[in-house]
Short mmCIF file of C-alpha atoms and ligand atoms in Angstrom, two decimals:
data_model
loop_
_atom_site.label_atom_id
_atom_site.label_comp_id
_atom_site.label_asym_id
_atom_site.label_seq_id
_atom_site.Cartn_x
_atom_site.Cartn_y
_atom_site.Cartn_z
CA MET A 1 110.73 74.80 107.07
CA LEU A 2 114.11 73.47 108.09
CA SER A 3 114.24 75.39 111.35
CA ASN A 4 114.58 72.25 113.44
CA GLU A 5 117.54 70.98 111.44
CA SER A 6 121.00 70.94 112.85
CA PRO A 7 123.34 73.22 110.94
CA GLY A 8 125.68 71.47 108.56
CA VAL A 9 123.20 68.78 107.40
CA THR A 10 123.62 68.28 103.68
CA VAL A 11 120.15 68.19 102.24
CA ARG A 12 119.58 65.43 99.68
CA THR A 13 116.11 64.80 98.36
CA ARG A 14 114.68 62.56 95.69
CA PHE A 15 111.76 62.40 93.31
CA ALA A 16 110.82 58.76 92.87
CA PRO A 17 108.12 58.19 90.24
CA SER A 18 107.21 54.85 88.70
CA PRO A 19 107.54 54.74 84.91
CA THR A 20 104.14 53.10 84.60
CA GLY A 21 102.18 56.07 83.29
CA GLN A 22 102.20 59.77 82.59
CA LEU A 23 103.23 62.19 85.31
CA HIS A 24 100.32 64.34 86.47
CA LEU A 25 99.92 67.43 88.64
CA GLY A 26 100.42 65.39 91.81
CA HIS A 27 103.82 64.30 90.58
CA ALA A 28 104.67 67.87 89.61
CA LEU A 29 104.00 68.93 93.20
CA ALA A 30 106.05 66.04 94.62
CA ALA A 31 108.93 66.91 92.31
CA ARG A 32 108.69 70.59 93.14
CA VAL A 33 108.70 70.02 96.91
CA ALA A 34 111.78 67.78 96.67
CA HIS A 35 113.51 70.06 94.19
CA ASP A 36 112.86 73.32 96.04
CA LEU A 37 113.82 71.89 99.44
CA ALA A 38 117.17 70.73 98.07
CA ARG A 39 117.91 73.77 95.95
CA GLY A 40 116.87 76.16 98.73
CA GLN A 41 119.54 74.65 100.97
CA GLY A 42 122.26 74.23 98.34
CA GLY A 43 121.63 70.48 98.50
CA ALA A 44 121.20 67.71 95.95
CA PHE A 45 118.02 66.70 94.14
CA LEU A 46 118.05 63.12 92.84
CA LEU A 47 115.81 61.19 90.48
CA ARG A 48 114.92 57.56 91.03
CA HIS A 49 112.80 55.49 88.69
CA GLU A 50 110.81 53.04 90.81
CA ASP A 51 110.59 50.39 88.14
CA ILE A 52 110.59 47.08 90.00
CA ASP A 53 107.16 46.14 88.69
CA THR A 54 108.30 45.13 85.25
CA THR A 55 104.79 43.98 84.33
CA ARG A 56 103.61 47.63 84.38
CA VAL A 57 106.72 49.58 83.35
CA ARG A 58 106.90 51.00 79.79
CA GLU A 59 110.21 52.16 78.35
CA ALA A 60 108.70 55.35 76.90
CA TYR A 61 107.72 56.59 80.36
CA TYR A 62 111.32 56.93 81.59
CA GLU A 63 111.98 59.46 78.86
CA GLN A 64 108.65 61.15 79.37
CA ILE A 65 109.35 61.62 83.11
CA GLU A 66 112.75 63.13 82.41
CA ALA A 67 111.37 65.36 79.64
CA ASP A 68 108.53 66.57 81.89
CA LEU A 69 110.95 67.43 84.70
CA CYS A 70 113.19 69.36 82.31
CA TRP A 71 110.18 71.21 80.91
CA LEU A 72 109.22 72.16 84.48
CA GLY A 73 112.72 73.58 84.89
CA MET A 74 113.98 70.95 87.32
CA ARG A 75 117.40 69.35 86.83
CA TRP A 76 118.47 66.41 88.94
CA ASP A 77 121.99 65.68 90.12
CA GLY A 78 123.87 62.71 88.72
CA PRO A 79 122.37 59.91 86.66
CA ALA A 80 118.84 58.78 87.47
CA LEU A 81 118.81 55.56 89.49
CA ARG A 82 116.73 52.65 88.20
CA GLN A 83 115.52 50.29 90.90
CA SER A 84 115.53 47.46 88.37
CA SER A 85 119.34 47.63 88.53
CA ARG A 86 119.34 47.18 92.31
CA LEU A 87 117.67 43.79 92.78
CA ALA A 88 120.82 42.24 94.32
CA ALA A 89 120.87 44.92 97.04
CA TYR A 90 117.23 44.22 97.88
CA ALA A 91 117.93 40.47 98.06
CA THR A 92 120.80 41.12 100.49
CA ALA A 93 118.52 43.21 102.69
CA LEU A 94 115.87 40.49 102.59
CA ASP A 95 118.48 37.93 103.67
CA ARG A 96 119.32 40.14 106.63
CA LEU A 97 115.72 40.36 107.66
CA GLN A 98 115.41 36.61 107.30
CA ALA A 99 118.45 36.14 109.57
CA LEU A 100 116.69 38.33 112.13
CA GLY A 101 113.62 36.08 111.89
CA VAL A 102 111.27 38.94 111.04
CA ILE A 103 109.96 37.77 107.68
CA TYR A 104 107.91 34.76 106.75
CA PRO A 105 106.92 33.16 103.47
CA CYS A 106 103.33 33.63 102.40
CA ALA A 107 101.64 31.59 99.71
CA CYS A 108 98.17 33.14 100.04
CA THR A 109 96.49 34.27 96.86
CA ARG A 110 94.62 37.59 96.78
CA ARG A 111 91.37 35.61 96.65
CA GLU A 112 92.25 33.53 99.70
CA ILE A 113 93.08 36.69 101.65
CA GLN A 114 89.76 38.28 100.64
CA ASP A 115 87.84 35.16 101.69
CA GLU A 116 89.63 34.96 105.01
CA VAL A 117 89.00 38.65 105.73
CA ALA A 118 85.33 38.27 104.80
CA ALA A 119 85.00 35.34 107.21
CA MET A 120 86.53 37.22 110.13
CA VAL A 121 84.34 38.99 112.68
CA ALA A 122 86.85 41.80 113.15
CA ALA A 123 89.43 41.81 110.37
CA PRO A 124 92.34 44.16 111.06
CA GLN A 125 91.84 47.45 109.20
CA GLY A 126 94.46 49.73 107.72
CA PRO A 127 94.12 53.29 106.39
CA GLU A 128 93.02 51.97 102.98
CA GLY A 129 91.10 48.84 103.83
CA PRO A 130 91.58 45.45 105.45
CA LEU A 131 95.09 44.30 106.32
CA TYR A 132 96.61 40.88 105.77
CA PRO A 133 95.10 38.74 108.52
CA GLY A 134 98.35 36.90 109.28
CA THR A 135 97.32 33.52 107.87
CA CYS A 136 100.86 32.32 107.12
CA ARG A 137 102.52 33.92 110.15
CA GLY A 138 104.30 31.32 112.25
CA ARG A 139 103.54 28.55 109.76
CA ALA A 140 107.08 28.09 108.47
CA ASP A 141 108.63 28.30 111.91
CA GLY A 142 111.08 30.92 110.65
CA THR A 143 113.19 28.38 108.81
CA PRO A 144 112.07 28.31 105.20
CA LEU A 145 113.73 25.99 102.74
CA PRO A 146 116.77 27.26 100.84
CA GLY A 147 115.79 28.67 97.47
CA MET A 148 112.39 29.84 98.61
CA ILE A 149 113.30 33.49 98.22
CA ALA A 150 113.13 33.56 94.45
CA ASP A 151 111.37 30.37 93.44
CA GLY A 152 108.20 32.24 92.55
CA SER A 153 105.94 30.28 94.85
CA HIS A 154 105.99 32.56 97.88
CA ALA A 155 105.89 36.17 98.78
CA TRP A 156 107.74 37.29 101.90
CA ARG A 157 105.96 39.29 104.55
CA LEU A 158 107.22 41.32 107.46
CA ASP A 159 106.25 39.95 110.85
CA SER A 160 105.49 43.44 112.11
CA ARG A 161 104.98 42.47 115.77
CA LYS A 162 108.22 40.49 115.93
CA ALA A 163 110.00 43.36 114.20
CA ALA A 164 108.67 45.86 116.75
CA ASP A 165 109.76 43.57 119.59
CA ILE A 166 113.31 43.79 118.27
CA THR A 167 113.40 47.52 117.59
CA GLY A 168 111.42 48.71 120.61
CA LYS A 169 109.56 52.00 120.36
CA LEU A 170 110.52 54.13 117.37
CA THR A 171 109.64 57.59 116.15
CA PHE A 172 110.19 59.57 112.99
CA THR A 173 110.14 63.28 112.32
CA ASP A 174 107.90 64.84 109.72
CA LEU A 175 108.34 68.54 109.04
CA ARG A 176 104.58 69.07 108.62
CA HIS A 177 103.13 66.43 110.90
CA GLY A 178 105.64 66.60 113.76
CA THR A 179 107.16 63.70 115.64
CA GLN A 180 105.30 60.48 114.96
CA GLU A 181 105.46 57.34 117.05
CA VAL A 182 105.80 54.30 114.81
CA ASN A 183 102.72 52.10 114.88
CA PRO A 184 103.84 48.68 113.65
CA ASP A 185 100.21 47.56 113.31
CA LEU A 186 99.21 50.41 111.01
CA LEU A 187 99.91 48.52 107.77
CA GLY A 188 100.42 45.13 109.41
CA ASP A 189 102.45 42.35 107.81
CA VAL A 190 103.22 44.02 104.49
CA VAL A 191 104.76 42.16 101.56
CA LEU A 192 108.50 42.82 101.35
CA ALA A 193 109.17 40.53 98.42
CA ARG A 194 106.55 39.76 95.81
CA ARG A 195 106.59 36.22 94.53
CA ASP A 196 107.04 37.41 90.93
CA ILE A 197 109.74 40.05 91.37
CA GLY A 198 111.55 39.11 94.58
CA THR A 199 111.19 42.55 96.17
CA ALA A 200 108.49 45.12 96.87
CA TYR A 201 107.98 48.83 97.42
CA HIS A 202 108.82 49.29 101.12
CA LEU A 203 112.01 47.26 101.01
CA ALA A 204 113.31 48.84 97.81
CA VAL A 205 112.56 52.36 99.10
CA VAL A 206 114.44 52.04 102.39
CA VAL A 207 117.42 50.34 100.76
CA ASP A 208 117.63 53.04 98.10
CA ASP A 209 116.96 56.01 100.36
CA ALA A 210 120.02 54.87 102.31
CA TYR A 211 122.04 54.10 99.16
CA GLN A 212 121.30 57.54 97.72
CA GLU A 213 121.98 59.12 101.13
CA ILE A 214 118.63 60.86 101.17
CA SER A 215 118.41 63.24 104.14
CA HIS A 216 114.79 64.31 103.53
CA VAL A 217 112.12 62.00 102.13
CA THR A 218 109.45 64.24 100.60
CA ARG A 219 106.26 62.85 99.04
CA GLY A 220 102.48 63.10 99.17
CA GLU A 221 100.72 62.54 102.47
CA ASP A 222 98.99 59.43 101.17
CA LEU A 223 102.35 57.80 101.94
CA LEU A 224 102.50 58.94 105.57
CA PRO A 225 101.40 55.45 106.76
CA ALA A 226 104.25 53.96 104.69
CA ALA A 227 106.77 55.85 106.81
CA HIS A 228 105.77 53.69 109.81
CA VAL A 229 106.85 50.50 108.04
CA GLN A 230 109.85 52.14 106.46
CA ARG A 231 111.17 53.48 109.78
CA LEU A 232 110.82 49.98 111.22
CA LEU A 233 112.80 48.52 108.32
CA GLN A 234 115.50 51.18 108.64
CA ALA A 235 115.95 50.28 112.31
CA LEU A 236 116.08 46.52 111.56
CA LEU A 237 118.59 47.00 108.75
CA GLY A 238 120.72 49.54 110.61
CA LEU A 239 120.06 52.23 108.00
CA PRO A 240 120.10 55.97 108.72
CA GLU A 241 116.85 57.72 109.57
CA PRO A 242 115.82 60.46 107.14
CA VAL A 243 113.59 63.40 108.03
CA TYR A 244 110.19 63.21 106.32
CA LEU A 245 107.99 65.79 104.70
CA HIS A 246 104.59 64.50 103.60
CA HIS A 247 102.94 67.27 101.64
CA PRO A 248 99.24 67.77 100.80
CA LEU A 249 97.90 66.02 97.72
CA VAL A 250 96.65 67.65 94.56
CA LEU A 251 92.94 66.84 94.29
CA ASP A 252 90.63 66.80 91.31
CA ALA A 253 87.43 68.86 91.09
CA GLN A 254 85.59 66.15 93.07
CA GLY A 255 88.17 66.20 95.85
CA ARG A 256 89.70 62.86 94.88
CA ARG A 257 93.42 62.42 94.65
CA LEU A 258 94.83 62.36 91.15
CA ALA A 259 95.85 59.03 89.72
CA LYS A 260 97.21 57.72 86.47
CA ARG A 261 93.65 57.42 85.18
CA HIS A 262 93.48 61.24 85.12
CA ASP A 263 95.27 61.44 81.80
CA ALA A 264 93.70 64.80 81.00
CA GLN A 265 95.64 66.21 83.95
CA SER A 266 98.95 64.76 82.82
CA ILE A 267 101.79 67.21 82.48
CA ALA A 268 102.19 66.26 78.82
CA ALA A 269 98.48 66.86 78.09
CA LEU A 270 98.48 70.23 79.86
CA ARG A 271 101.60 71.25 77.98
CA GLN A 272 100.05 70.21 74.67
CA ALA A 273 96.96 72.19 75.55
CA GLY A 274 99.16 75.29 75.68
CA MET A 275 99.82 75.65 79.41
CA SER A 276 103.23 77.05 80.30
CA ALA A 277 105.45 75.50 82.97
CA ALA A 278 105.01 78.63 85.12
CA GLU A 279 101.21 78.34 84.89
CA LEU A 280 101.32 74.67 85.77
CA LEU A 281 103.56 75.27 88.79
CA ALA A 282 101.29 78.11 89.91
CA ARG A 283 98.41 75.63 90.03
CA LEU A 284 100.23 73.69 92.73
CA GLY A 285 99.77 76.34 95.39
CA ALA A 286 98.67 73.78 97.98
CA GLY A 287 102.26 72.66 98.29
CA ASP A 288 103.27 75.93 99.94
CA SER A 289 101.94 74.93 103.33
N1 LIG B 301 107.08 55.54 93.67
C1 LIG B 301 106.17 56.17 94.58
C2 LIG B 301 105.10 56.90 93.79
O1 LIG B 301 105.26 57.11 92.60
C3 LIG B 301 106.83 57.14 95.51
C4 LIG B 301 107.49 56.43 96.61
C5 LIG B 301 108.13 57.30 97.64
O2 LIG B 301 108.29 58.51 97.44
O3 LIG B 301 108.49 56.75 98.67
O4 LIG B 301 104.11 57.28 94.37
#
């Protein structure tokens, strides 16, 4: 799997769940891919709790995640990182992006965005539905008022076109999907800082993948589109470029990807039902590809 790696690369992977629900089989596969890739190369396997969304996080889930991993026989290196302790680093990165002129404040509500999309003849489409139609882009002239970053009245969005103009063409390497050319339009002008928490998924991930010196970002292939935005952000912020490995998803009997609503498939429920860790891991065969 690592045949195209240069010798001497220290492999560092991470498992990055959100403590907002039980881990299920999909998480077990994500953890196993990250764990086995690192351990197979004598590298490091890290754990990161993606807990920026404090409205959804529950304290009990941190412990449950760690207990589930231990039960599966996976030990992580060093203390687990909590993103909630890293808000200052995300704010610094956002400042940098603001200085580059590639973010803009957005005051649109979800409802306003839906209405605008519905009124458009050809709303821009992403892999999972309509994209932000760019309503606030250019409105603030790139010079928002001081204090806007955390005053709770605005989100901050990436101006993906402007960003791509600065970076030029980019690619990233995925060990299953090959070399991918970054498409800055794929997810459009994503939110980089939510109005309520001052940061958001893509920004926190790239800042922390660099901070934790992750060499290989492994995760389910539903997040392949996210790598396009994240590669763009890495280039803008001058962060190192990891190798990616987006693995197949675990699907339910109807072929749908597992989600937190599938509580019956949670690792804890399967364990309580008498399944052993070896049996559970054997169910994840799809990850071998
Ligand atoms: N926190 C994300 C999840 O639980 C994973 C993010 C990532 O691996 O980049 O799906």
